[in-house]
Amino acid sequence: MEKTLAIIKPDCVKGGNIGKVISMIEEKGLKIVAVKMVELSRKEAEGFYYVHKDKPFFESLISFMTEGPVVLMALSGENAISRWREIMGATDPAKAEDGTIRKSMGTNIERNCVHGSDSPESAKFEVNYFFSSLEIFE
Ligand code: ADP
Ligand code: MG
C-alpha cells in the first residue's frame, strides 16, 4: 500500500467543492487515512513548496495557497500516488482530461483546485510535513 498527500486548495474550498473532491477520491477506491482543515502560514507554504522556490510563479503560488483554508489529506491504496494524479488531471485545467478534478473544477494553471505528490520521495516528505503518525489511521 502506498500513501500520497492530497490538498484541496483555497479556490476549491471557496467554491464549495470539498464534498465533490472527497466523493471522487472514495468512488475511485482510494482510502482517506488522515484529514484536517487548516490555514497555511506563509512559512508553512514556502516550506512545503521549497522545490519551486526559484520558479517565477513561486510568490504568486504562496499567496494563493495562504489566501484561505485548505483541506489536507493522506490517501492510501495500491499505486495511490499515480492514481490520485490521474484523478486530478494535468496541472493546467485547460490541458486536463475530461472527467478530472482540475478539468471540471480548476480555474487556471495556478488555481487548479487540488495538489498531489508526484513521487514516493515527495509523498513521504509531504505526508510527514503535515501529519504525525498519530494522525494517520490505516
Ligand atoms: P502539480 O501541482 O501538477 O504537481 P507543479 O508541481 O509543477 O504542478 O506546480 C505546483 C503548483 O504551482 C501547481 O499545482 C500550480 O498551482 C502552480 N503552478 C505550476 N505551474 C504554474 C505556472 N506556470 N504559473 C502559475 N502557477 C503555476
Ligand atoms: Mg508538483
XYZ file of N, CA and C and ligand atoms in Angstrom:
442
model
N 0.836 -1.199 0.000
C 0.000 0.000 0.000
C 0.870 1.249 0.000
N 0.464 2.197 -0.841
C 1.229 3.430 -0.975
C 0.406 4.576 -0.387
N 1.101 5.571 0.141
C 0.394 6.771 0.633
C 0.809 7.987 -0.190
N -0.139 8.928 -0.315
C 0.162 10.175 -1.023
C -0.513 11.322 -0.300
N -0.006 12.542 -0.501
C -0.646 13.702 0.101
C -1.554 14.385 -0.915
N -2.779 14.655 -0.500
C -3.729 15.411 -1.316
C -4.049 16.711 -0.586
N -4.169 17.806 -1.340
C -4.645 19.070 -0.767
C -5.806 19.580 -1.616
N -6.892 19.948 -0.938
C -7.955 20.708 -1.592
C -7.584 22.175 -1.376
N -7.246 22.854 -2.467
C -6.657 24.193 -2.389
C -7.727 25.263 -2.101
N -7.292 26.482 -1.728
C -8.259 27.526 -1.316
C -9.355 27.827 -2.344
N -9.037 27.766 -3.630
C -10.060 28.048 -4.655
C -11.188 27.032 -4.593
N -10.822 25.798 -4.364
C -11.762 24.677 -4.360
C -12.610 24.674 -3.082
N -11.981 25.055 -1.950
C -12.726 25.182 -0.689
C -13.743 26.316 -0.829
N -13.291 27.484 -1.345
C -14.189 28.637 -1.526
C -15.330 28.323 -2.477
N -15.044 27.489 -3.479
C -16.052 27.144 -4.470
C -17.080 26.129 -3.968
N -16.910 25.679 -2.736
C -17.866 24.718 -2.173
C -17.722 23.326 -2.747
N -16.481 22.970 -3.102
C -16.270 21.698 -3.789
C -15.549 20.624 -2.954
N -15.477 20.822 -1.638
C -14.806 19.824 -0.789
C -15.484 18.457 -0.951
N -16.789 18.442 -0.860
C -17.534 17.175 -0.905
C -17.365 16.449 -2.227
N -17.400 17.218 -3.321
C -17.245 16.613 -4.643
C -15.892 15.927 -4.775
N -14.846 16.618 -4.302
C -13.490 16.053 -4.403
C -13.393 14.784 -3.563
N -13.898 14.854 -2.342
C -13.823 13.685 -1.460
C -14.611 12.512 -2.043
N -15.780 12.807 -2.648
C -16.556 11.733 -3.287
C -15.755 11.069 -4.391
N -15.083 11.874 -5.220
C -14.313 11.298 -6.321
C -13.185 10.414 -5.795
N -12.539 10.859 -4.722
C -11.454 10.061 -4.126
C -12.003 8.699 -3.686
N -13.126 8.727 -2.974
C -13.658 7.480 -2.428
C -14.266 6.591 -3.519
N -14.932 7.237 -4.500
C -15.508 6.447 -5.607
C -14.432 5.703 -6.375
N -13.246 6.303 -6.478
C -12.145 5.666 -7.226
C -11.387 4.663 -6.360
N -11.842 4.450 -5.145
C -11.270 3.378 -4.326
C -10.032 3.740 -3.530
N -9.740 5.042 -3.447
C -8.644 5.444 -2.560
C -9.219 5.674 -1.165
N -8.391 5.373 -0.150
C -8.868 5.485 1.227
C -8.279 6.734 1.867
N -9.138 7.532 2.498
C -8.653 8.709 3.227
C -8.219 8.240 4.612
N -6.914 8.318 4.886
C -6.399 7.801 6.163
C -6.021 8.930 7.130
N -6.082 10.178 6.651
C -5.862 11.340 7.521
C -6.506 12.545 6.846
N -7.059 13.457 7.649
C -7.694 14.651 7.076
C -7.756 15.770 8.112
N -7.460 16.995 7.656
C -7.694 18.179 8.500
C -7.789 19.432 7.644
N -8.529 20.428 8.186
C -8.664 21.708 7.503
C -7.810 22.725 8.256
N -6.962 23.431 7.522
C -6.061 24.405 8.151
C -5.888 25.614 7.232
N -5.416 26.705 7.829
C -4.971 27.838 7.022
C -3.454 27.835 7.104
N -2.788 27.686 5.972
C -1.330 27.616 5.973
C -0.737 29.003 6.216
N 0.334 29.060 7.018
C 1.106 30.299 7.125
C 1.999 30.396 5.891
N 2.537 31.583 5.635
C 3.468 31.726 4.503
C 4.652 30.780 4.683
N 5.172 30.716 5.901
C 6.320 29.842 6.190
C 6.001 28.386 5.868
N 4.833 27.934 6.298
C 4.444 26.537 6.032
C 4.312 26.276 4.538
N 3.682 27.225 3.829
C 3.501 27.052 2.385
C 4.854 27.079 1.667
N 5.736 27.983 2.065
C 7.066 28.066 1.434
C 7.861 26.794 1.667
N 7.773 26.244 2.870
C 8.498 25.006 3.185
C 7.946 23.832 2.400
N 6.636 23.809 2.250
C 6.001 22.717 1.504
C 6.395 22.758 0.029
N 6.451 23.957 -0.553
C 6.729 24.115 -1.989
C 8.190 24.497 -2.246
N 9.107 24.117 -1.328
C 10.507 24.562 -1.476
C 11.104 24.172 -2.824
N 10.662 23.051 -3.423
C 11.236 22.644 -4.728
C 10.955 23.683 -5.820
N 9.958 24.528 -5.589
C 9.596 25.528 -6.602
C 10.126 26.927 -6.261
N 11.010 27.031 -5.250
C 11.362 28.365 -4.743
C 12.016 29.279 -5.786
N 12.639 28.703 -6.792
C 13.276 29.542 -7.818
C 12.405 29.749 -9.062
N 11.190 29.229 -9.036
C 10.300 29.373 -10.204
C 9.673 30.767 -10.222
N 9.378 31.285 -11.408
C 8.776 32.623 -11.498
C 7.402 32.714 -10.828
N 6.704 31.567 -10.714
C 5.354 31.609 -10.132
C 5.337 31.397 -8.617
N 6.524 31.284 -7.995
C 6.576 30.901 -6.572
C 5.810 31.873 -5.665
N 6.095 33.175 -5.764
C 5.456 34.160 -4.871
C 3.936 34.129 -5.013
N 3.496 34.063 -6.250
C 2.070 34.042 -6.518
C 1.435 32.752 -5.963
N 2.140 31.642 -6.122
C 1.650 30.357 -5.597
C 1.506 30.406 -4.071
N 2.481 31.014 -3.397
C 2.427 31.097 -1.930
C 1.262 31.997 -1.497
N 1.054 33.113 -2.188
C -0.090 33.982 -1.860
C -1.405 33.233 -2.038
N -1.507 32.522 -3.146
C -2.719 31.738 -3.415
C -2.953 30.692 -2.318
N -1.935 29.937 -1.978
C -2.112 28.827 -1.034
C -2.377 29.293 0.400
N -2.127 30.607 0.666
C -2.358 31.136 2.013
C -3.574 32.071 2.047
N -4.342 32.134 0.982
C -5.453 33.102 0.947
C -6.709 32.609 1.667
N -6.727 31.364 2.062
C -7.883 30.815 2.785
C -7.588 29.385 3.188
N -8.536 28.761 3.892
C -8.285 27.402 4.376
C -8.120 26.381 3.255
N -7.369 25.344 3.567
C -7.183 24.198 2.674
C -7.560 22.932 3.444
N -7.854 21.862 2.707
C -8.089 20.558 3.338
C -6.901 19.661 2.985
N -6.227 19.190 4.019
C -5.080 18.290 3.849
C -5.546 16.866 4.073
N -5.113 15.959 3.190
C -5.482 14.551 3.350
C -4.305 13.651 3.005
N -4.207 12.531 3.719
C -3.324 11.455 3.276
C -4.224 10.368 2.703
N -3.889 9.917 1.485
C -4.667 8.879 0.801
C -3.831 7.615 0.742
N -4.513 6.480 0.859
C -3.792 5.208 0.822
C -4.436 4.280 -0.202
N -3.608 3.471 -0.855
C -4.101 2.496 -1.825
C -2.951 1.975 -2.653
N -3.264 0.983 -3.497
C -2.243 0.491 -4.416
C -1.963 1.576 -5.456
N -0.716 1.909 -5.677
C -0.337 2.978 -6.622
C -1.095 4.281 -6.365
N -1.279 4.596 -5.097
C -2.070 5.785 -4.735
C -1.510 7.067 -5.357
N -0.189 7.169 -5.476
C 0.420 8.409 -5.983
C -0.024 8.678 -7.424
N 0.162 7.680 -8.304
C -0.192 7.908 -9.709
C -1.699 7.903 -9.898
N -2.413 7.096 -9.124
C -3.878 7.084 -9.271
C -4.473 8.435 -8.881
N -3.981 9.034 -7.806
C -4.511 10.346 -7.389
C -4.159 11.417 -8.428
N -2.962 11.326 -9.015
C -2.604 12.316 -10.041
C -3.485 12.154 -11.287
N -3.865 10.938 -11.590
C -4.778 10.719 -12.726
C -6.163 11.315 -12.458
N -6.644 11.129 -11.235
C -7.958 11.678 -10.872
C -7.915 13.208 -10.911
N -6.776 13.794 -10.505
C -6.622 15.261 -10.516
C -6.592 15.814 -11.934
N -5.848 15.167 -12.822
C -5.635 15.685 -14.172
C -4.401 16.579 -14.254
N -4.101 17.049 -15.477
C -2.893 17.844 -15.719
C -2.904 19.142 -14.919
N -1.703 19.654 -14.641
C -1.540 20.887 -13.855
C -2.407 22.020 -14.405
N -2.409 22.174 -15.731
C -3.213 23.221 -16.372
C -4.603 22.665 -16.706
N -5.646 23.168 -16.040
C -7.003 22.637 -16.280
C -7.379 22.614 -17.766
N -6.853 23.572 -18.531
C -7.169 23.631 -19.966
C -6.628 22.410 -20.707
N -5.592 21.787 -20.133
C -4.984 20.623 -20.779
C -5.389 19.310 -20.124
N -6.188 19.397 -19.058
C -6.566 18.188 -18.308
C -7.658 17.411 -19.048
N -7.641 16.103 -18.868
C -8.635 15.215 -19.491
C -10.033 15.491 -18.931
N -11.049 15.238 -19.767
C -12.438 15.310 -19.298
C -12.627 14.365 -18.114
N -13.436 14.790 -17.174
C -13.745 13.926 -16.038
C -12.762 14.069 -14.884
N -11.660 14.804 -15.097
C -10.714 15.002 -13.996
C -11.164 16.182 -13.137
N -10.635 16.229 -11.924
C -10.999 17.302 -10.993
C -10.565 18.655 -11.534
N -9.316 18.733 -12.029
C -8.817 20.023 -12.500
C -9.584 20.508 -13.726
N -9.968 19.583 -14.609
C -10.766 19.975 -15.783
C -12.118 20.530 -15.342
N -12.770 19.836 -14.407
C -14.136 20.240 -14.076
C -14.193 21.348 -13.025
N -13.173 21.470 -12.159
C -13.271 22.446 -11.070
C -12.127 23.443 -11.006
N -11.074 23.256 -11.807
C -9.943 24.183 -11.781
C -10.251 25.428 -12.599
N -9.562 26.531 -12.276
C -9.773 27.803 -12.973
C -8.665 28.072 -13.984
N -7.418 27.931 -13.541
C -6.265 28.143 -14.429
C -5.068 27.370 -13.881
N -3.905 27.538 -14.528
C -2.744 26.705 -14.171
C -2.326 26.882 -12.711
N -2.620 28.040 -12.119
C -2.308 28.234 -10.706
C -3.463 27.764 -9.814
N -4.648 28.263 -10.116
C -5.819 27.960 -9.270
C -6.467 26.678 -9.808
N -5.799 25.568 -9.491
C -6.174 24.293 -10.102
C -6.753 23.281 -9.113
N -7.292 23.799 -8.009
C -8.192 23.030 -7.126
C -7.533 22.007 -6.194
N -6.557 21.257 -6.695
C -6.012 20.172 -5.866
C -4.506 20.007 -6.059
N -3.902 19.403 -5.044
C -2.480 19.022 -5.094
C -2.344 17.518 -4.903
N -1.335 16.940 -5.523
C -0.980 15.538 -5.264
C 0.516 15.347 -5.362
N 1.061 14.532 -4.478
C 2.502 14.222 -4.510
C 2.849 13.600 -5.860
N 4.120 13.782 -6.291
C 4.484 13.300 -7.631
C 5.473 12.140 -7.638
N 5.908 11.663 -6.464
C 6.850 10.536 -6.412
C 6.813 9.948 -5.003
N 7.328 8.736 -4.824
C 7.382 8.159 -3.478
C 8.169 9.044 -2.511
N 9.235 9.679 -2.992
C 10.056 10.539 -2.127
C 9.263 11.768 -1.695
N 8.601 12.420 -2.657
C 7.855 13.628 -2.286
C 6.641 13.255 -1.431
N 6.020 12.109 -1.703
C 4.865 11.689 -0.900
C 5.269 11.512 0.559
N 6.424 10.904 0.779
C 6.887 10.678 2.149
C 7.127 12.021 2.834
N 7.859 12.898 2.133
C 8.132 14.234 2.694
C 6.828 14.969 2.976
N 5.901 14.949 2.043
C 4.688 15.769 2.140
C 3.714 15.246 3.198
N 3.546 13.915 3.274
C 2.654 13.361 4.303
C 3.225 13.687 5.685
N 4.542 13.492 5.842
C 5.174 13.764 7.146
C 5.227 15.253 7.468
N 5.188 16.089 6.434
C 5.229 17.546 6.639
C 3.977 18.001 7.396
N 2.851 17.381 7.089
C 1.591 17.845 7.666
C 0.969 16.906 8.705
N 1.344 15.649 8.714
C 0.693 14.704 9.634
C 1.724 13.956 10.474
N 1.410 13.803 11.767
C 2.212 12.930 12.624
C 1.636 11.520 12.497
N 2.400 10.529 12.909
C 1.929 9.136 12.769
C 0.637 8.917 13.550
N 0.430 9.682 14.629
C -0.784 9.533 15.449
C -2.041 10.041 14.738
N -1.852 10.833 13.666
C -2.999 11.391 12.934
C -3.361 10.566 11.710
N -2.625 9.476 11.466
C -2.857 8.647 10.283
C -3.480 7.327 10.732
N -4.617 6.969 10.101
C -5.393 5.793 10.517
C -5.463 4.790 9.375
N -4.606 3.783 9.404
C -4.633 2.823 8.293
C -4.982 1.427 8.768
P 1.465 19.867 -9.964
O 0.634 20.514 -8.867
O 0.622 19.366 -11.097
O 2.420 18.821 -9.430
P 3.763 21.652 -10.173
O 4.381 20.831 -9.095
O 4.549 21.878 -11.409
O 2.343 21.043 -10.615
O 3.392 23.092 -9.609
C 2.896 23.247 -8.286
C 1.737 24.232 -8.331
O 2.224 25.512 -8.717
C 0.656 23.915 -9.371
O -0.282 22.954 -8.931
C 0.031 25.276 -9.568
O -0.854 25.641 -8.506
C 1.257 26.181 -9.524
N 1.843 26.377 -10.871
C 2.532 25.479 -11.607
N 2.936 25.986 -12.783
C 2.495 27.277 -12.789
C 2.589 28.355 -13.727
N 3.233 28.217 -14.890
N 2.001 29.531 -13.396
C 1.368 29.695 -12.209
N 1.250 28.720 -11.282
C 1.793 27.527 -11.563
Mg 4.013 19.038 -8.120
